XYZ file of C-alpha atoms in Angstrom:
757
model
C 31.060 -125.304 -5.156
C 32.281 -128.046 -2.855
C 35.431 -130.479 -3.525
C 33.204 -133.445 -3.597
C 30.596 -132.181 -6.193
C 33.652 -131.271 -8.202
C 35.012 -135.199 -7.935
C 31.681 -136.329 -8.588
C 31.369 -133.981 -11.590
C 35.003 -135.651 -12.709
C 33.467 -139.044 -12.199
C 30.701 -138.354 -14.181
C 32.657 -137.165 -16.851
C 35.171 -139.767 -16.889
C 32.008 -142.174 -17.040
C 30.829 -140.558 -20.699
C 34.454 -140.404 -22.191
C 34.777 -136.639 -21.824
C 38.971 -135.994 -21.785
C 38.688 -132.574 -19.873
C 36.416 -130.812 -17.430
C 36.814 -127.498 -19.278
C 36.831 -128.045 -23.135
C 35.660 -124.658 -24.759
C 33.361 -124.213 -27.675
C 33.933 -123.380 -31.017
C 32.753 -119.555 -30.863
C 29.243 -118.032 -30.331
C 26.490 -119.326 -32.302
C 24.904 -117.302 -34.800
C 22.103 -116.260 -32.400
C 18.793 -114.040 -33.173
C 18.865 -111.290 -30.737
C 15.252 -110.294 -32.176
C 13.754 -113.715 -31.541
C 11.608 -113.021 -28.163
C 12.476 -116.223 -26.582
C 15.804 -114.711 -25.432
C 15.227 -113.740 -22.399
C 17.886 -112.345 -20.221
C 16.111 -110.890 -17.442
C 17.143 -109.491 -14.041
C 18.403 -111.468 -10.906
C 16.015 -111.244 -8.295
C 16.773 -110.384 -5.013
C 14.527 -113.394 -4.048
C 17.824 -115.150 -4.755
C 19.302 -114.180 -1.454
C 16.364 -115.574 0.373
C 16.402 -119.316 -0.849
C 19.272 -121.198 -2.071
C 19.056 -122.370 -6.097
C 18.410 -126.111 -5.719
C 20.554 -126.716 -8.520
C 23.156 -124.625 -10.129
C 25.977 -124.974 -12.575
C 29.406 -126.430 -11.314
C 31.399 -127.094 -14.630
C 31.410 -127.357 -18.677
C 32.566 -129.260 -20.893
C 32.345 -130.447 -24.744
C 29.575 -128.063 -24.797
C 27.612 -128.781 -22.151
C 26.906 -127.575 -18.838
C 26.637 -129.658 -15.814
C 24.612 -128.958 -12.715
C 24.960 -129.818 -8.851
C 22.591 -132.569 -8.891
C 24.058 -134.520 -11.808
C 21.646 -133.391 -14.760
C 23.562 -132.092 -17.663
C 22.006 -129.856 -20.580
C 22.914 -128.544 -24.174
C 24.919 -125.121 -23.991
C 22.295 -123.889 -26.457
C 21.546 -119.882 -25.920
C 18.606 -120.556 -23.799
C 20.284 -122.898 -21.646
C 23.342 -120.889 -21.321
C 21.293 -117.973 -20.299
C 19.166 -119.808 -17.658
C 22.492 -121.459 -16.159
C 24.323 -117.927 -16.189
C 21.299 -116.928 -14.046
C 21.358 -120.057 -11.938
C 25.108 -119.489 -11.296
C 24.427 -115.213 -10.538
C 21.785 -116.419 -8.138
C 23.961 -119.224 -6.306
C 26.994 -116.925 -6.022
C 24.313 -113.887 -4.690
C 23.081 -116.239 -1.901
C 26.493 -117.051 -0.558
C 27.992 -113.744 -0.912
C 28.197 -110.956 2.442
C 25.878 -108.839 2.535
C 28.531 -105.857 1.237
C 28.683 -107.420 -1.717
C 24.490 -108.175 -1.869
C 24.324 -104.416 -1.567
C 27.007 -103.069 -4.286
C 25.107 -105.966 -6.730
C 21.558 -104.631 -5.775
C 23.262 -101.209 -6.651
C 24.681 -102.820 -10.403
C 21.273 -104.461 -11.142
C 19.391 -100.907 -10.396
C 21.803 -99.139 -12.679
C 21.820 -101.699 -15.627
C 17.883 -101.846 -15.367
C 16.342 -101.353 -18.699
C 13.680 -98.401 -18.840
C 10.341 -99.114 -18.711
C 8.367 -98.817 -21.769
C 11.528 -98.438 -24.021
C 11.600 -99.986 -27.285
C 13.078 -103.322 -27.507
C 16.126 -103.354 -29.943
C 18.960 -105.753 -30.629
C 21.483 -103.254 -29.157
C 19.172 -103.045 -26.406
C 19.849 -107.105 -26.196
C 23.416 -106.944 -26.507
C 23.709 -104.526 -23.489
C 21.361 -106.683 -21.548
C 23.885 -109.589 -22.183
C 26.813 -107.813 -21.762
C 25.663 -106.475 -18.326
C 24.166 -110.180 -17.045
C 27.938 -111.413 -17.546
C 29.673 -108.292 -15.764
C 27.344 -108.992 -12.691
C 28.647 -112.292 -12.657
C 31.842 -111.840 -13.123
C 31.384 -108.988 -10.217
C 29.857 -112.252 -7.882
C 33.009 -114.374 -9.203
C 35.721 -111.912 -8.110
C 34.278 -111.689 -4.774
C 33.727 -115.007 -4.083
C 36.142 -117.290 -1.752
C 34.879 -120.177 -3.316
C 37.735 -122.884 -3.166
C 37.220 -123.778 -7.021
C 37.182 -120.030 -8.069
C 39.065 -120.871 -11.074
C 36.227 -123.204 -12.728
C 33.873 -120.253 -12.044
C 35.865 -118.059 -14.422
C 36.122 -120.857 -17.072
C 32.224 -120.971 -16.500
C 31.928 -117.606 -17.126
C 34.184 -117.335 -19.797
C 32.338 -119.649 -21.721
C 28.872 -118.181 -21.092
C 30.574 -114.786 -22.658
C 31.738 -116.963 -25.684
C 28.432 -118.132 -26.053
C 26.726 -115.057 -25.967
C 28.993 -113.267 -27.919
C 29.606 -110.603 -25.393
C 33.419 -110.495 -25.444
C 35.981 -111.247 -22.946
C 35.166 -111.231 -19.074
C 35.326 -107.403 -17.800
C 36.890 -108.924 -14.385
C 40.178 -109.991 -13.818
C 41.503 -112.299 -11.019
C 42.359 -109.405 -8.621
C 38.638 -107.847 -9.314
C 40.372 -105.302 -11.830
C 39.149 -104.767 -15.213
C 40.540 -106.234 -18.184
C 42.515 -103.946 -20.101
C 41.855 -103.792 -23.855
C 44.438 -102.731 -26.802
C 42.460 -100.962 -29.237
C 39.406 -98.736 -28.482
C 36.088 -97.320 -30.050
C 35.542 -94.935 -27.284
C 35.580 -91.348 -26.880
C 34.814 -88.785 -24.324
C 33.483 -89.500 -21.406
C 33.270 -93.219 -22.222
C 37.057 -92.948 -22.860
C 37.834 -91.500 -19.886
C 36.298 -94.204 -17.656
C 38.265 -97.006 -19.716
C 41.445 -95.301 -19.219
C 40.380 -95.324 -15.451
C 39.750 -98.563 -15.615
C 42.763 -99.331 -17.264
C 44.602 -97.864 -14.312
C 45.889 -94.946 -16.420
C 45.750 -91.541 -14.687
C 43.489 -89.123 -16.248
C 44.790 -85.310 -16.381
C 43.153 -82.751 -14.567
C 41.798 -79.231 -16.306
C 43.898 -77.853 -18.247
C 45.818 -74.506 -16.834
C 44.693 -76.091 -13.218
C 47.720 -75.958 -10.421
C 47.563 -79.700 -10.522
C 49.897 -79.110 -13.650
C 53.540 -78.765 -12.915
C 55.493 -76.614 -15.310
C 58.712 -78.254 -16.614
C 61.969 -76.791 -17.727
C 65.269 -75.055 -16.830
C 65.286 -72.330 -14.553
C 65.502 -68.631 -16.457
C 65.261 -64.989 -16.375
C 64.982 -63.853 -19.900
C 65.142 -65.935 -23.213
C 68.693 -65.671 -24.005
C 69.392 -68.515 -21.063
C 67.371 -70.944 -22.516
C 68.683 -73.743 -24.922
C 68.685 -73.320 -28.812
C 66.224 -70.746 -29.014
C 63.742 -71.780 -26.464
C 61.827 -69.092 -24.341
C 61.741 -68.319 -21.018
C 58.058 -68.350 -20.279
C 56.921 -68.012 -16.591
C 60.652 -68.593 -15.125
C 61.116 -71.863 -16.871
C 62.735 -72.485 -20.214
C 60.233 -73.664 -23.132
C 61.422 -76.540 -25.898
C 63.421 -74.629 -28.765
C 61.243 -74.515 -31.990
C 61.214 -78.061 -33.364
C 59.965 -80.337 -36.152
C 55.926 -79.387 -35.220
C 56.865 -75.977 -35.350
C 56.290 -72.853 -32.929
C 57.009 -72.563 -28.910
C 56.498 -75.586 -26.892
C 55.692 -75.839 -23.091
C 55.981 -78.812 -21.022
C 53.439 -79.764 -18.069
C 53.681 -82.894 -16.187
C 50.595 -84.437 -13.853
C 52.011 -87.063 -11.089
C 49.543 -89.493 -10.157
C 49.623 -91.264 -6.950
C 46.733 -93.393 -7.618
C 46.321 -94.977 -9.976
C 50.571 -94.702 -9.906
C 51.590 -92.529 -13.575
C 52.280 -89.444 -14.901
C 50.752 -87.325 -17.560
C 52.756 -85.159 -19.752
C 51.085 -81.846 -21.643
C 52.836 -80.714 -24.390
C 50.957 -77.364 -25.400
C 52.425 -75.216 -28.402
C 51.595 -71.825 -29.822
C 53.046 -70.027 -32.699
C 55.265 -67.663 -30.649
C 55.701 -66.379 -27.143
C 53.297 -63.528 -27.552
C 50.219 -65.874 -29.004
C 47.645 -65.914 -26.297
C 46.514 -69.226 -27.530
C 47.425 -73.092 -28.220
C 46.580 -74.309 -31.579
C 48.200 -77.889 -30.458
C 47.362 -79.557 -27.104
C 48.743 -83.404 -26.999
C 48.536 -84.985 -23.457
C 49.682 -88.144 -23.001
C 48.849 -90.458 -19.621
C 50.952 -93.512 -18.751
C 50.060 -95.774 -15.813
C 53.118 -97.296 -14.137
C 51.964 -100.179 -12.927
C 49.268 -101.147 -15.832
C 51.485 -99.906 -18.579
C 49.046 -98.618 -20.539
C 48.499 -95.312 -22.045
C 45.688 -92.913 -23.485
C 45.818 -89.744 -25.564
C 44.226 -86.512 -25.672
C 44.298 -83.234 -28.227
C 42.160 -80.102 -28.502
C 40.096 -80.742 -31.367
C 41.271 -79.527 -34.713
C 40.645 -75.786 -35.091
C 39.402 -75.726 -31.397
C 42.288 -72.934 -30.063
C 42.584 -72.922 -26.087
C 43.419 -69.926 -24.335
C 46.839 -70.218 -22.332
C 45.378 -69.603 -19.204
C 42.099 -70.793 -19.972
C 40.765 -73.729 -17.480
C 39.445 -76.836 -19.909
C 37.660 -79.757 -17.893
C 38.394 -83.068 -19.736
C 36.556 -85.226 -21.124
C 33.205 -82.823 -20.706
C 34.705 -79.803 -22.579
C 33.909 -79.717 -26.739
C 37.116 -78.219 -27.082
C 39.024 -81.775 -26.098
C 38.923 -84.985 -27.863
C 39.966 -88.555 -26.912
C 40.528 -91.931 -27.810
C 38.501 -93.336 -30.787
C 37.876 -89.694 -32.017
C 41.756 -88.515 -32.419
C 41.614 -91.005 -35.382
C 39.399 -88.225 -37.315
C 40.872 -85.265 -35.424
C 43.275 -84.276 -38.389
C 46.130 -83.835 -36.082
C 48.201 -86.413 -36.966
C 48.447 -90.208 -35.619
C 50.188 -90.163 -32.571
C 51.527 -93.785 -31.779
C 53.354 -93.269 -35.323
C 55.599 -91.759 -33.021
C 55.033 -92.115 -29.267
C 55.960 -95.446 -28.953
C 58.550 -97.762 -27.074
C 59.160 -98.913 -24.025
C 56.924 -95.731 -22.468
C 54.670 -93.609 -24.744
C 56.760 -90.614 -23.889
C 59.633 -89.338 -26.650
C 62.084 -87.673 -24.050
C 64.713 -85.423 -25.488
C 67.685 -84.994 -23.174
C 68.662 -81.812 -21.484
C 65.482 -80.072 -22.075
C 62.180 -79.215 -20.641
C 61.112 -82.719 -21.917
C 63.579 -84.488 -19.741
C 61.288 -85.651 -16.799
C 61.349 -87.963 -14.302
C 59.210 -91.332 -13.610
C 58.274 -92.266 -17.542
C 59.233 -96.033 -16.972
C 56.490 -98.029 -16.668
C 56.169 -101.973 -15.315
C 56.575 -103.592 -18.746
C 56.452 -102.551 -22.583
C 53.583 -99.766 -22.808
C 50.236 -100.754 -24.664
C 48.143 -97.759 -25.893
C 44.570 -97.635 -25.765
C 43.563 -95.840 -28.938
C 41.619 -96.681 -32.190
C 42.291 -100.084 -33.823
C 43.255 -98.204 -37.164
C 46.550 -96.471 -35.348
C 49.615 -98.631 -34.715
C 49.308 -100.700 -31.371
C 53.093 -100.308 -30.628
C 54.421 -103.341 -31.649
C 57.883 -104.223 -30.020
C 60.624 -103.846 -29.062
C 62.611 -103.029 -32.100
C 65.724 -104.674 -32.678
C 67.425 -102.208 -35.293
C 69.621 -100.294 -32.675
C 70.728 -103.807 -31.556
C 71.999 -105.025 -35.016
C 74.987 -102.062 -34.516
C 76.457 -104.293 -32.198
C 78.882 -103.937 -29.101
C 81.675 -101.277 -29.699
C 84.268 -101.314 -27.296
C 85.664 -97.741 -25.266
C 88.642 -97.653 -27.107
C 86.415 -97.497 -30.600
C 84.900 -94.214 -29.265
C 81.465 -95.588 -27.685
C 78.714 -97.688 -26.937
C 75.771 -98.558 -29.308
C 72.369 -97.121 -28.505
C 71.005 -100.226 -26.708
C 73.783 -99.898 -24.185
C 71.357 -97.530 -22.583
C 68.336 -98.098 -24.386
C 67.996 -101.424 -23.112
C 65.468 -104.078 -21.395
C 66.755 -103.386 -18.029
C 66.566 -99.807 -18.429
C 63.004 -99.859 -19.527
C 63.972 -97.497 -22.266
C 64.130 -99.591 -25.752
C 62.895 -97.874 -28.888
C 60.018 -99.044 -30.781
C 59.909 -101.324 -34.019
C 60.798 -98.540 -36.390
C 59.485 -100.190 -39.674
C 55.835 -99.972 -37.485
C 56.552 -96.508 -36.388
C 57.900 -94.143 -39.170
C 57.075 -90.956 -37.373
C 59.233 -91.850 -34.431
C 62.372 -92.168 -37.155
C 61.843 -88.434 -37.966
C 61.547 -87.297 -34.033
C 64.957 -89.027 -33.778
C 66.618 -87.796 -36.128
C 65.578 -84.116 -35.377
C 67.043 -84.816 -32.061
C 70.273 -85.821 -33.336
C 70.503 -83.012 -35.373
C 68.926 -80.299 -32.935
C 69.766 -81.742 -29.330
C 72.273 -84.030 -29.133
C 75.577 -82.014 -30.473
C 78.714 -81.485 -29.309
C 77.634 -78.175 -27.977
C 74.904 -80.017 -25.517
C 77.121 -82.943 -25.194
C 80.535 -81.712 -25.073
C 82.413 -84.593 -23.263
C 80.050 -87.638 -22.575
C 76.601 -89.079 -22.199
C 75.540 -89.527 -25.823
C 76.725 -91.486 -28.748
C 76.774 -88.130 -31.211
C 80.231 -87.061 -29.328
C 82.070 -90.694 -30.922
C 82.891 -91.289 -34.089
C 79.889 -93.712 -34.610
C 77.529 -91.218 -34.661
C 77.095 -91.014 -38.325
C 76.556 -94.924 -37.535
C 73.971 -94.500 -34.748
C 72.029 -91.733 -36.889
C 72.275 -93.708 -40.250
C 69.697 -96.326 -38.266
C 67.012 -93.756 -38.188
C 67.979 -92.195 -41.575
C 67.702 -96.037 -43.374
C 64.914 -96.154 -45.016
C 64.863 -99.683 -45.094
C 64.665 -99.583 -41.004
C 62.086 -97.009 -40.893
C 59.105 -97.939 -43.578
C 56.857 -100.672 -43.488
C 58.391 -104.459 -44.504
C 55.639 -106.768 -45.979
C 55.243 -109.439 -43.698
C 56.732 -112.881 -43.859
C 54.778 -115.881 -45.243
C 57.172 -118.378 -46.052
C 60.571 -119.933 -44.963
C 62.857 -119.545 -47.983
C 63.094 -122.526 -50.050
C 67.059 -122.904 -49.800
C 68.036 -124.036 -46.289
C 71.558 -122.324 -45.518
C 74.429 -123.706 -43.743
C 75.238 -121.461 -40.601
C 77.077 -123.933 -38.428
C 79.295 -127.448 -39.210
C 79.723 -128.865 -35.627
C 77.044 -128.345 -33.274
C 74.571 -130.021 -30.813
C 75.473 -133.695 -32.461
C 73.847 -137.185 -31.136
C 71.981 -136.526 -27.919
C 72.974 -133.165 -27.095
C 69.918 -130.566 -26.354
C 69.860 -127.576 -28.435
C 67.824 -124.371 -27.642
C 67.840 -120.841 -29.002
C 68.201 -117.700 -27.225
C 69.550 -114.091 -27.587
C 72.320 -114.217 -25.019
C 74.336 -111.454 -25.997
C 71.435 -108.510 -26.510
C 72.253 -107.879 -29.762
C 68.610 -108.636 -30.765
C 69.946 -111.917 -32.588
C 68.958 -115.281 -31.628
C 71.837 -117.496 -30.919
C 72.126 -121.416 -30.632
C 73.382 -123.142 -27.322
C 73.546 -126.994 -26.902
C 73.721 -128.300 -23.723
C 75.925 -131.735 -23.702
C 73.914 -133.211 -21.030
C 76.761 -136.070 -20.090
C 78.970 -136.315 -17.007
C 80.993 -133.352 -18.365
C 77.899 -131.184 -18.555
C 78.921 -128.532 -20.875
C 77.361 -125.731 -22.261
C 78.318 -124.472 -25.486
C 77.295 -121.435 -27.174
C 77.453 -120.195 -30.715
C 76.486 -116.265 -31.313
C 74.322 -115.557 -34.577
C 76.138 -112.388 -36.736
C 73.340 -112.064 -38.973
C 74.040 -114.586 -41.517
C 75.891 -117.437 -39.941
C 76.309 -118.968 -36.108
C 80.001 -118.213 -35.182
C 82.423 -120.588 -33.710
C 80.897 -121.716 -30.206
C 82.583 -121.764 -27.100
C 81.910 -123.433 -23.733
C 79.980 -121.153 -21.581
C 79.456 -123.068 -18.671
C 81.329 -126.187 -17.542
C 78.562 -128.112 -15.239
C 74.883 -127.478 -16.004
C 72.680 -129.846 -16.996
C 72.535 -134.000 -16.581
C 70.691 -136.819 -17.699
C 67.127 -136.668 -16.453
C 67.114 -132.960 -15.852
C 65.311 -130.395 -17.746
C 67.037 -127.161 -19.138
C 65.438 -123.998 -20.293
C 66.214 -120.505 -21.786
C 64.475 -117.579 -20.348
C 65.672 -113.767 -19.385
C 65.080 -114.035 -15.745
C 66.313 -110.752 -14.694
C 65.376 -108.548 -17.652
C 68.661 -107.348 -18.773
C 68.035 -108.524 -21.905
C 70.337 -111.408 -22.229
C 68.666 -114.888 -22.260
C 69.747 -116.765 -19.223
C 69.844 -120.694 -18.666
C 67.682 -122.629 -16.073
C 67.689 -126.417 -14.848
C 65.291 -128.503 -13.093
C 67.160 -131.063 -10.906
C 64.273 -133.397 -11.144
C 65.285 -134.419 -7.382
C 63.259 -134.853 -4.354
C 63.191 -131.138 -3.348
C 62.303 -129.837 -6.798
C 65.334 -127.933 -7.183
C 65.833 -125.070 -9.961
C 69.301 -123.454 -10.654
C 69.808 -120.317 -12.817
C 73.045 -119.518 -14.735
C 73.020 -115.623 -15.760
C 74.073 -114.752 -18.835
C 76.822 -111.978 -19.016
C 76.855 -111.465 -22.695
C 79.858 -113.832 -22.802
C 79.183 -116.631 -20.407
C 77.142 -117.900 -17.837
C 77.752 -117.131 -14.278
C 77.688 -119.433 -11.486
C 74.336 -121.919 -10.949
C 72.074 -120.671 -8.369
C 69.277 -122.223 -6.474
C 66.010 -119.904 -7.355
C 63.598 -121.374 -5.082
C 61.784 -123.607 -8.431
C 59.823 -126.502 -7.374
C 60.000 -128.892 -10.508
C 59.054 -133.038 -9.196
C 59.079 -136.139 -11.188
C 56.503 -136.386 -13.889
C 56.354 -132.801 -14.264
C 57.278 -130.107 -16.922
C 58.210 -126.730 -16.884
C 58.470 -124.123 -19.147
C 59.681 -120.398 -19.246
C 57.667 -116.854 -20.149
C 56.797 -113.533 -18.944
C 53.594 -114.272 -17.723
C 52.946 -110.990 -15.398
C 54.398 -108.577 -17.949
C 57.579 -107.163 -15.672
C 60.316 -108.253 -18.150
C 61.374 -111.053 -15.947
C 60.997 -114.427 -17.541
C 58.748 -116.957 -15.115
C 58.558 -120.361 -15.077
C 55.232 -122.564 -15.546
C 54.847 -126.211 -14.317
C 52.647 -128.779 -15.563
C 51.981 -130.903 -12.763
C 50.427 -133.944 -15.318
C 49.254 -136.717 -13.525
C 45.668 -136.655 -11.848
C 45.541 -132.710 -11.588
C 47.220 -131.251 -14.379
C 47.518 -128.107 -12.594
C 49.626 -125.032 -14.238
C 51.486 -123.658 -11.037
C 53.211 -120.386 -11.686
C 56.405 -118.909 -10.297
C 57.198 -115.584 -10.886
C 60.804 -114.323 -10.910
C 62.055 -111.397 -8.815
C 64.875 -110.735 -10.705
C 67.033 -113.015 -7.921
C 64.914 -115.988 -7.346
C 61.345 -117.486 -8.238
C 58.584 -116.936 -5.826
C 56.160 -119.689 -4.712
C 54.215 -121.758 -6.907
C 50.785 -120.358 -7.244
C 47.613 -122.033 -9.172
C 47.066 -120.136 -12.713
C 44.947 -123.199 -13.839
C 43.462 -126.141 -12.408
C 43.086 -128.545 -15.527
C 45.391 -128.147 -18.554
C 47.514 -130.036 -20.796
C 46.623 -133.313 -19.768
C 48.151 -136.651 -20.765
C 50.173 -136.965 -24.292
C 48.955 -132.873 -24.880
C 51.546 -130.439 -25.395
C 52.110 -127.191 -23.672
C 54.184 -124.551 -25.009
C 54.405 -120.362 -24.214
C 53.901 -117.491 -26.392
C 52.253 -114.392 -26.660
C 49.559 -115.001 -28.834
C 47.224 -111.764 -28.369
C 49.973 -109.139 -28.313
C 49.130 -108.341 -25.010
C 52.353 -108.477 -23.071
C 51.558 -111.368 -21.118
C 52.613 -114.726 -22.266
C 50.098 -117.608 -22.692
C 49.915 -121.116 -22.829
C 49.119 -122.830 -26.267
C 48.114 -126.749 -25.918
C 48.556 -129.230 -28.765
C 46.428 -132.272 -28.388
C 48.979 -133.953 -30.550
C 46.285 -136.435 -31.181
C 44.086 -137.399 -34.205
C 41.676 -134.436 -33.208
C 44.690 -131.942 -33.448
C 43.129 -129.536 -31.712
C 45.168 -126.519 -30.571
C 43.980 -124.570 -27.246
C 44.959 -121.322 -25.919
C 44.497 -120.210 -22.474
C 45.406 -116.471 -22.085
C 47.251 -114.831 -19.238
C 45.884 -111.589 -17.705
C 48.911 -111.186 -15.529
C 47.839 -112.955 -12.569
C 46.353 -116.459 -14.157
C 45.594 -118.211 -17.212
C 42.201 -117.985 -18.297
C 39.662 -120.672 -19.639
C 41.088 -123.183 -22.630
C 39.778 -121.842 -25.842
C 39.753 -123.658 -29.260
C 41.955 -121.737 -31.302
C 42.632 -124.019 -34.358
C 40.833 -127.312 -34.682
C 43.483 -129.183 -37.445
C 47.104 -128.759 -36.453
C 49.859 -130.811 -34.866
C 49.432 -134.577 -35.368
C 51.319 -137.497 -33.604
C 55.144 -137.559 -34.283
C 55.294 -133.679 -35.470
C 57.405 -131.286 -34.213
C 55.566 -128.299 -33.051
C 56.754 -124.783 -32.221
C 55.440 -121.174 -31.173
C 56.763 -117.923 -32.309
C 55.939 -114.581 -34.452
C 57.121 -116.013 -38.166
C 55.129 -113.123 -39.922
C 55.919 -110.495 -37.562
C 53.204 -108.986 -37.031
C 54.020 -108.742 -33.370
C 51.563 -112.067 -32.367
C 52.924 -115.480 -31.960
C 51.858 -118.223 -34.462
C 52.081 -121.744 -34.268
C 54.504 -124.022 -36.561
C 54.576 -127.632 -37.277
C 57.352 -129.596 -38.952
C 56.343 -132.811 -40.385
C 59.338 -135.641 -40.025
C 60.669 -135.735 -43.853
C 58.001 -133.349 -45.136
C 56.530 -129.784 -44.947
C 56.939 -127.358 -42.370
C 53.245 -125.552 -41.879
C 52.425 -122.532 -40.043
C 49.021 -121.448 -38.860
C 49.126 -117.212 -38.069
C 47.616 -115.666 -34.964
C 44.867 -113.363 -35.365
C 44.832 -112.564 -31.683
C 41.690 -114.251 -31.101
C 42.211 -117.704 -33.318
C 45.055 -119.367 -35.405
C 43.898 -119.228 -39.178
C 43.974 -122.148 -41.290
C 47.715 -123.342 -41.637
C 49.838 -123.131 -45.085
C 53.044 -124.777 -46.074
C 55.901 -122.234 -45.390
C 58.707 -125.074 -46.755
C 57.630 -127.918 -48.786
C 60.775 -130.214 -46.897
C 62.769 -128.889 -43.934
C 62.804 -131.602 -41.267
C 64.315 -135.173 -42.274
C 63.339 -137.824 -39.433
C 65.662 -137.831 -36.624
C 66.479 -134.154 -36.996
C 65.478 -131.335 -34.253
C 64.013 -127.985 -36.051
C 63.293 -124.970 -33.996
C 61.956 -121.503 -34.678
C 63.976 -118.265 -33.971
C 64.887 -114.597 -35.034
C 68.241 -115.098 -35.786
C 68.571 -112.264 -37.953
C 67.252 -109.167 -36.031
C 64.325 -108.742 -38.635
C 60.826 -109.336 -36.228
C 60.518 -112.438 -37.921
C 61.083 -116.011 -36.603
C 63.080 -118.203 -38.800
C 63.503 -122.075 -39.176
C 66.653 -122.997 -37.573
C 67.623 -127.278 -38.216
C 69.689 -129.260 -36.331
C 70.745 -132.310 -38.006
C 72.211 -134.118 -35.221
C 73.903 -137.375 -35.569
C 77.510 -137.523 -36.473
C 76.862 -134.560 -38.938
C 76.079 -132.133 -36.464
C 75.387 -129.410 -39.231
C 72.957 -126.494 -38.472
C 70.859 -125.071 -41.347
C 68.606 -121.578 -41.176
C 65.722 -120.940 -43.800
C 64.893 -117.382 -43.171
C 61.368 -116.089 -42.661
C 60.682 -113.976 -46.013
C 57.723 -112.545 -47.795
């Protein structure tokens, strides 16, 4: 598509009163796949011989716009035809290599001649057609490639075949749950950047453990097997050996933990394999089929062997729920100073398992350990979070969602982390605080499922009596990495002081100045963890001609010097913060507003922001309000756009780690002019929700389902009087965002209503 055609389309849309070029439908129509009028068909190779006379160039308000100026309603027949026409156009423009691969894809997807027609076959054909178009888009150098992706996503939505199979870099999209097993699961794991395990007992596996000559040299009752110490008998039972397989492409690690009843046994009754992709932060699980013993030297090829199952099949295998225990910053549970204490276990981001939807999905991170607080050396040690933190990539999971993890941790405390094994230093059990650390995992309130929140407490409790009065700018953030959200206020005057009050879990402590010169009138201030140390930092856009953006990092007790981080926010633009590529470091996104309405992302490398990259070409125009949150729980922060007009529409553009996808309607009635909207996980399910505060009235929440926001419900009958500032954040580290109210004016009080069932 040429720029001139795109501009002509904009003029056409302006003429008919359409507000946005890209406006998504309200979901797939209820199409009858058995209707013989539905014809997906093949893309004829004749398409490479003649350029189509007219082809789709954009979609908007349930219509398809063509290069010759015509527009068609997005009926199923028209969508399928437009999909074929766009495919033909891109195929004509593609190079011979791409055309050759496309021809192979087409041949592989061709239906068997004479095969009976079925609903399932029609669905497969629809999916194949969408995949072929995405393949061509991924290889296209069209300057309007982002628009092409929006159209493809629209076609997929209308035909009901689900999200795009191709991301911006041509890699397959990554799913959190699977219905696949066997070879299909193997393929899915490979596509998600997870290494697949080599044949069992092959030389690709490396035996782990301390070197030994006999059993007496092995810790705590472990056995000496082939010159390496096994794990000692544990809470699973029997003798456990440890093998690892390191993959360079895709980057990642597999750990196998085969178990037998004793050293003399020649068969494994459990095998247990976990593979984790370092770059993609996804993990896959395999095990022997229940009752299928595997010889200790038996070479078993995965996934073709009937003795091995993986993916969805594990849910009915009867050998436990793997992700109930194997959760946290990575999928492995590493017992220190044992055969399991292996290297290269840290992935790029919080690991998301590819397992059956009925299994826990590793929602996290947990905050139970953070609540222990920061202990000084004079008290005998540090909290677990001193080591198990965001910066190290070793955070624990949410214990309430991983009950099995608590049992494993307790066993590890009682059997491994003892003074015998840690006589002088290195782990909390050597300190007088050992009992407190162990109690976190023994506490049933931490390790049992909690009811999801459904409201804010009716009583508003005063947590601070003088903070952010008058025109100061209050924000929320966890500035000392204790899991609780604190409050910060920017005075925004000539003095430019920044005050912080830390949360104790039941109040905000006395405030103190954390920075003496940050944020002047007319500048934009935000909060985010830009260096992935677990402590939120502050950032300011100076709004000067250079577009300068400065960051002051938190030390846990104050903010450091303001440093130019290479931002680029200009007059008329707004910027927000979030982790858009899933590397634990918060980035900035700039909404240009004005005539372009682009979303430009500058990724953080921990010490500066990279160059601005276009992640969406038309978003948050005019008075629309963009906010940031991870609404589908995939580890990437997304953009939520509130229309804030009489339509009260809420659209979402999901991040895939390298761009924002098409704007999709997630709620049709939320956020009216004059209301104050926010995004946070208020019910504690790991998905960010939307909240709106009516001045002088109620607070409403619409909970995320992962693909939409449900109908809104009242969470507080009268929370925010006019002129006051409500925000939402988890102030007591219970995984549920609470309502925080700054009264402003001369009172400067801060009230909290905790989220509760």
